[in-house]
C-alpha positions as a printed Julia matrix, in Angstrom:
396×3 Matrix{Float64}:
 -19.15  15.03  -14.1
 -15.77  14.45  -13.42
 -11.97  16.14  -13.74
  -9.02  17.75  -12.09
  -9.59  19.17   -8.67
  -9.65  23.07   -8.33
 -10.95  23.32  -12.02
 -14.17  24.96  -10.88
 -16.69  21.93  -11.39
 -18.7   22.62   -8.52
 -18.99  26.43   -8.93
 -20.33  25.64  -12.44
 -22.61  23.09  -11.85
 -24.29  24.92   -8.71
 -24.43  28.16  -10.98
 -26.03  26.51  -13.85
 -28.44  24.3   -11.65
 -28.88  27.12   -8.84
 -32.4   25.43   -7.62
 -31.09  21.65   -7.31
 -30.75  20.1    -3.69
 -27.08  20.22   -3.46
 -24.91  17.66   -0.76
 -21.62  17.51   -0.13
 -20.55  13.98    0.46
 -17.4   14.51    2.45
 -19.64  15.61    5.21
 -20.47  12.21    6.19
 -18.37   8.96    6.0
 -21.34   6.55    4.8
 -24.3    6.62    2.65
 -26.81   6.96    5.37
 -24.83   9.93    6.52
 -25.36  11.48    3.39
 -29.05  11.23    2.82
 -29.56  12.24    6.43
 -27.36  15.56    5.69
 -29.8   16.01    2.43
 -32.89  15.51    4.41
 -31.93  17.82    6.91
 -31.48  20.34    3.74
 -34.98  19.49    2.6
 -36.25  20.19    6.17
 -38.63  16.93    5.97
 -39.47  14.29    8.27
 -38.55  10.67    8.23
 -41.34   9.85   11.31
 -44.94   9.18   10.79
 -47.55   9.04   13.48
 -51.16   7.53   12.79
 -53.73   7.36   15.82
 -57.43   7.69   17.13
 -58.92   8.61   20.43
 -62.2    8.68   21.53
 -64.16  11.63   23.54
 -64.97  12.33   27.07
 -69.32  12.25   27.99
 -70.51  15.03   30.03
 -74.0   14.37   31.96
 -76.01  16.92   34.12
 -78.62  15.61   36.82
 -81.3   18.25   37.83
 -82.83  18.06   41.57
 -86.18  19.69   41.62
 -87.1   22.39   44.25
 -89.92  20.09   45.94
 -87.21  18.0    47.89
 -86.16  18.84   51.11
 -83.02  18.68   52.98
 -79.38  18.47   51.42
 -80.83  18.08   47.79
 -82.61  21.64   48.47
 -79.5   23.18   49.2
 -77.47  21.63   45.89
 -80.21  22.35   43.57
 -78.72  20.62   40.73
 -75.66  18.48   40.42
 -73.14  17.93   37.24
 -71.26  14.76   36.67
 -68.86  13.64   33.95
 -67.76  10.27   32.83
 -64.73  10.33   30.89
 -63.48   7.79   28.21
 -60.21   8.18   26.75
 -58.84   5.5    24.66
 -56.01   6.09   22.15
 -54.52   3.9    19.83
 -51.7    4.35   17.18
 -48.41   3.53   15.73
 -45.13   5.71   14.66
 -43.09   4.57   11.97
 -39.69   5.79   10.56
 -38.76   5.81    6.64
 -35.19   5.81    5.5
 -33.7    8.83    4.93
 -33.24   8.1     0.84
 -36.7    7.02    0.79
 -38.02  10.39    2.16
 -35.49  12.77    0.23
 -35.93  11.05   -3.44
 -39.82  10.93   -2.85
 -39.65  14.7    -2.05
 -37.49  15.39   -4.83
 -39.74  13.71   -7.25
 -42.83  15.56   -6.02
 -40.9   19.01   -6.39
 -39.41  18.0    -9.66
 -36.16  19.16   -8.04
 -32.54  17.89   -9.17
 -29.96  16.37   -6.76
 -26.51  17.38   -6.63
 -24.05  14.9    -4.97
 -20.61  16.33   -4.81
 -17.2   14.89   -3.88
 -18.65  11.57   -4.21
 -15.33  10.11   -5.04
 -13.99  10.96   -1.56
 -16.45   8.1     0.02
 -15.53   4.5     0.27
 -16.32   2.51   -2.46
 -18.81   0.23   -0.73
 -20.62   3.28    0.74
 -20.85   5.04   -3.28
 -22.47   1.72   -4.08
 -25.13   2.23   -1.49
 -25.89   5.65   -2.81
 -25.94   4.64   -6.29
 -28.63   1.72   -5.3
 -30.76   4.0    -3.62
 -30.64   6.47   -6.63
 -31.47   3.81   -8.98
 -35.44   3.56   -8.17
 -35.14   7.57   -7.95
 -33.63   7.55  -11.71
 -35.99   5.07  -13.09
 -38.81   7.14  -11.9
 -37.56  10.36  -13.87
 -35.52  12.04  -11.13
 -32.26  13.7   -12.0
 -28.8   13.28  -10.31
 -25.79  15.34  -11.28
 -22.5   13.38   -9.47
 -19.22  15.48   -9.41
 -15.85  13.65   -8.64
 -12.12  14.02   -9.07
  -9.51  11.8   -10.04
  -9.49   8.34  -11.44
 -11.63   7.04   -9.17
 -14.96   9.02  -10.64
 -14.19   6.27  -13.45
 -15.43   3.7   -11.58
 -18.6    5.13  -10.36
 -20.84   3.94  -13.29
 -19.5    0.65  -12.78
 -20.63   0.05   -9.06
 -24.26  -1.03   -9.86
 -25.17  -3.59  -12.48
 -27.27  -2.48  -15.37
 -26.87   1.26  -14.5
 -24.26   2.27  -16.6
 -26.73   3.05  -19.31
 -28.38   5.94  -16.74
 -25.05   7.88  -16.8
 -24.2   10.69  -19.29
 -20.65  11.42  -18.58
 -19.16  15.03  -19.01
 -15.1   15.13  -18.23
 -14.07  18.63  -17.36
 -10.64  19.49  -18.33
  -8.07  22.11  -17.34
  -8.59  25.46  -18.83
  -6.14  24.98  -21.27
  -7.16  25.95  -24.53
  -6.72  29.5   -26.0
 -10.35  30.52  -24.76
  -9.94  29.07  -21.58
  -6.43  30.93  -21.09
  -8.29  34.24  -22.01
 -10.79  33.5   -19.13
  -8.05  32.89  -16.7
  -6.53  35.99  -17.68
  -9.76  37.7   -17.21
  -9.89  36.43  -13.62
  -6.58  38.93  -12.9
  -7.95  41.52  -14.92
 -11.4   41.74  -13.47
  -9.65  41.77   -9.95
  -7.46  44.37  -10.25
 -10.1   46.42  -12.11
 -12.11  46.36   -8.89
  -8.81  47.15   -6.75
  -8.22  50.1    -8.98
  -4.81  48.54  -10.13
  -3.91  49.09  -13.53
  -1.61  46.55  -14.94
   0.79  46.38  -17.9
  -0.64  44.46  -20.84
   0.31  40.72  -21.35
   1.1   40.22  -17.75
  -2.3   38.75  -16.73
  -2.06  36.39  -19.73
   1.6   35.41  -18.67
   0.1   34.51  -15.54
  -2.6   32.43  -17.21
  -0.04  30.55  -19.38
   1.57  29.25  -16.11
  -1.51  28.5   -13.89
  -1.94  25.27  -15.3
  -5.26  25.64  -16.13
  -6.43  26.18  -12.7
  -8.7   28.93  -11.87
  -7.82  28.72   -8.2
  -4.17  28.83   -9.16
  -4.88  32.06  -11.4
  -6.66  33.56   -8.44
  -3.54  32.87   -6.21
  -1.28  34.28   -8.75
  -3.07  37.38   -9.19
  -3.11  38.05   -5.49
   0.56  37.38   -5.26
   1.03  40.02   -7.93
  -0.99  42.49   -5.76
   0.81  41.69   -2.74
   4.05  42.18   -4.29
   3.32  45.73   -5.5
   2.1   46.89   -1.82
  -1.64  47.26   -2.36
  -2.72  50.02   -0.81
  -7.06  50.13    0.17
  -7.04  53.53    0.93
  -5.26  55.04   -2.16
  -7.46  56.97   -4.22
  -5.65  56.79   -7.38
  -4.92  53.98   -9.69
  -1.79  52.07   -8.7
   0.16  50.93  -11.59
   1.21  47.22  -11.39
   4.68  46.21  -12.26
   5.68  42.6   -13.2
   8.3   40.53  -11.17
  11.84  41.13  -11.71
  12.62  37.7   -11.49
   9.67  35.1   -12.38
  11.1   31.93  -10.75
  11.35  33.85   -7.54
   8.08  35.23   -7.65
   6.51  31.46   -8.64
   8.21  30.11   -5.82
   7.6   32.6    -3.12
   3.75  32.42   -4.18
   3.83  29.17   -2.63
   3.89  28.93    1.35
   5.87  26.16    3.14
   2.31  25.33    4.97
   0.29  24.84    2.06
  -0.71  21.22    1.55
   0.2   20.89   -2.12
   3.92  21.9    -0.97
   3.81  19.28    1.79
   2.85  16.89   -0.52
   5.62  17.41   -2.91
   7.85  17.47    0.0
   6.64  14.25    1.02
   6.39  12.41   -2.15
   9.85  13.25   -2.69
  10.94  11.91    0.39
   9.08   9.02   -0.08
   8.26   6.64    2.97
  10.5    5.13    5.66
  11.61   1.66    4.69
  14.77  -0.34    3.62
  17.85   1.4     2.73
  17.74   2.78   -1.09
  19.83   2.86   -4.04
  20.69   6.37   -4.88
  21.65   7.08   -8.61
  23.54   9.85  -10.47
  21.92  12.7   -12.52
  23.21  15.23  -15.4
  21.58  18.17  -13.0
  20.48  17.1    -9.59
  23.09  15.36   -7.88
  22.2   11.8    -6.55
  18.73  10.65   -6.11
  17.02   7.81   -5.45
  13.75   6.29   -6.92
  11.21   8.42   -5.22
  13.15  11.67   -5.97
  13.71  10.45   -9.61
   9.99   9.91  -10.29
   9.41  13.53   -8.73
  11.95  15.24  -11.08
  10.74  13.3   -14.18
   7.17  14.33  -13.32
   8.26  17.81  -12.99
  10.12  17.92  -16.16
   6.96  16.38  -18.27
   4.84  19.51  -17.04
   2.42  20.55  -18.32
   1.47  17.24  -19.05
  -0.47  15.81  -16.11
  -1.84  12.32  -17.54
   1.18  10.59  -18.3
   1.92   6.91  -19.55
   4.36   4.94  -17.2
   6.65   4.23  -20.23
   7.11   7.95  -21.11
   7.86   8.69  -17.29
  10.41   5.6   -17.49
  12.06   6.92  -20.5
  12.37  10.52  -18.88
  14.07   8.93  -15.53
  16.92   7.09  -17.75
  17.26  10.53  -19.61
  17.54  12.28  -16.09
  20.5    9.73  -14.9
  23.97   9.14  -16.05
  25.42   6.24  -17.76
  27.46   5.31  -15.13
  26.17   3.85  -12.02
  27.5    5.13   -8.7
  29.75   2.75   -6.38
  27.87  -0.1    -5.14
  24.97   0.4    -7.55
  24.38  -2.33  -10.12
  22.73   0.12  -12.35
  22.48   3.65  -13.62
  18.92   3.76  -12.89
  16.06   1.65  -11.8
  14.09  -0.54  -13.63
  10.63  -0.16  -14.69
   9.36  -2.52  -12.29
  10.96  -0.73   -9.55
   9.56   2.36  -10.87
   6.01   0.69  -10.81
   6.52  -0.47   -7.16
   7.1    2.74   -6.35
   4.45   4.34   -7.83
   2.01   2.28   -6.49
   3.05   3.3    -2.82
   2.92   6.97   -3.68
  -0.42   6.53   -4.95
  -1.51   4.72   -1.87
   0.49   7.86    0.3
  -1.5   10.29   -1.45
  -4.6    8.68   -0.46
  -3.63   9.18    3.31
  -3.61  12.63    5.43
  -0.56  14.49    4.26
   0.61  14.3     8.32
   0.46  10.74    8.19
   3.87   8.79    8.52
   3.41   5.3     7.11
   6.48   3.12    5.98
   6.68   0.74    3.0
   5.38  -2.06    4.64
   2.22  -0.38    6.09
   1.65   1.6     2.59
   1.86  -1.95    0.75
  -1.0   -3.15    3.02
  -3.22  -0.33    2.8
  -6.64  -1.11    1.4
  -8.56   1.69   -0.21
  -9.07   5.03    2.01
 -11.81   7.26    1.92
 -12.33  10.96    2.82
  -8.76  11.43    0.26
  -8.74  13.73   -2.33
  -5.03  12.55   -3.79
  -2.77  14.6    -5.32
  -1.51  12.04   -7.53
  -2.57   8.68   -8.78
  -1.14   5.84  -10.13
  -3.75   3.85  -12.44
  -2.37   0.18  -12.85
  -5.17  -0.84  -15.28
  -4.0    1.91  -17.71
  -0.41   2.43  -16.87
  -0.75   5.83  -16.35
   0.38   8.26  -13.65
  -2.07  11.2   -13.15
  -1.3   14.4   -11.37
  -4.95  15.28   -9.95
  -4.09  18.57   -8.46
  -3.49  21.54  -10.54
  -2.09  23.34   -7.81
   0.28  20.28   -6.66
   1.51  20.53  -10.38
   2.31  24.23   -9.82
   4.15  23.32   -6.63
   6.01  20.55   -8.57
   7.42  22.83  -10.69
   8.5   25.54   -8.61
   9.09  24.42   -5.09
  12.78  22.88   -4.7
  12.99  19.26   -4.96
């Protein structure tokens, strides 16, 4: 199962498959670490012992009463002869063998969450470990986000046919928007708060299909209305007077997604950049232009690079600034910057790598990028809906 982050994939799978063994891949950096974690959860042992041991012999010597001297004083005597000989061996089984064997025995399903966050070599090892388990009838659910998830079925030859893929999308249809709105309504009822008709639906339409973002917005409404836990009567909720101000203030500057908006807009350090004139945003360099175009294309989150480039052209003015050859970046320059932005998004938000360092960067593990550029299909994908929300409302 794969799809955007913060869309409820893990919650759904764990609720439906409540008896499965659930393992989170990011808790370890390696395949062996993942299997060790699974083994710990199962409470199984990887060490086997085998040995044998001989017993001791006891004998008693009796002395008759007709004897004189010391023998008469002792009466009888016991002596023991011990023979103890131990032979044995211990063996340690690989964690993956122990875990999969126990799962087969118990007929339990295995769930591995966020597999995409491990390095691709470690993902491959895990799938190789899973192949005999699946061949023996074992069942596995792999949960992943972003385009890295699409590579998982291709990591081990002749295994693609063992996968049934389920793409988990954002909550964007009419029925799903109703469910998003219900999140707020249920929460307000528990807090003894009464909202005007249509308020929850308005929040749902602006949550970018994310239940987590919907929770954040409904909580922000409660906070803005001065929630009092000690109140005995129903509290009336009023809608924000300024929606733009409300949405922006629902985001905290320290929020990771806000930091990513600021970091990707600023771009990495490097050689001096050209700035281009825009109709509404003042002079902007290539990185800021990309972010502005992505924002204008929202709520689309899977965007063709050609569409993105056309929007960049529309944002910029016809005449370049003095000292700049063209009024807007060429597509080849946009594509280069998208590649660097995608690499940057796969690092820690606090890492500050310049353009040269990003160009030399190989695939990163342990990351859940908010944005990815997919060169193979010429697409930019916003993976994190909360990042999309921050991109829409945070000043850039």
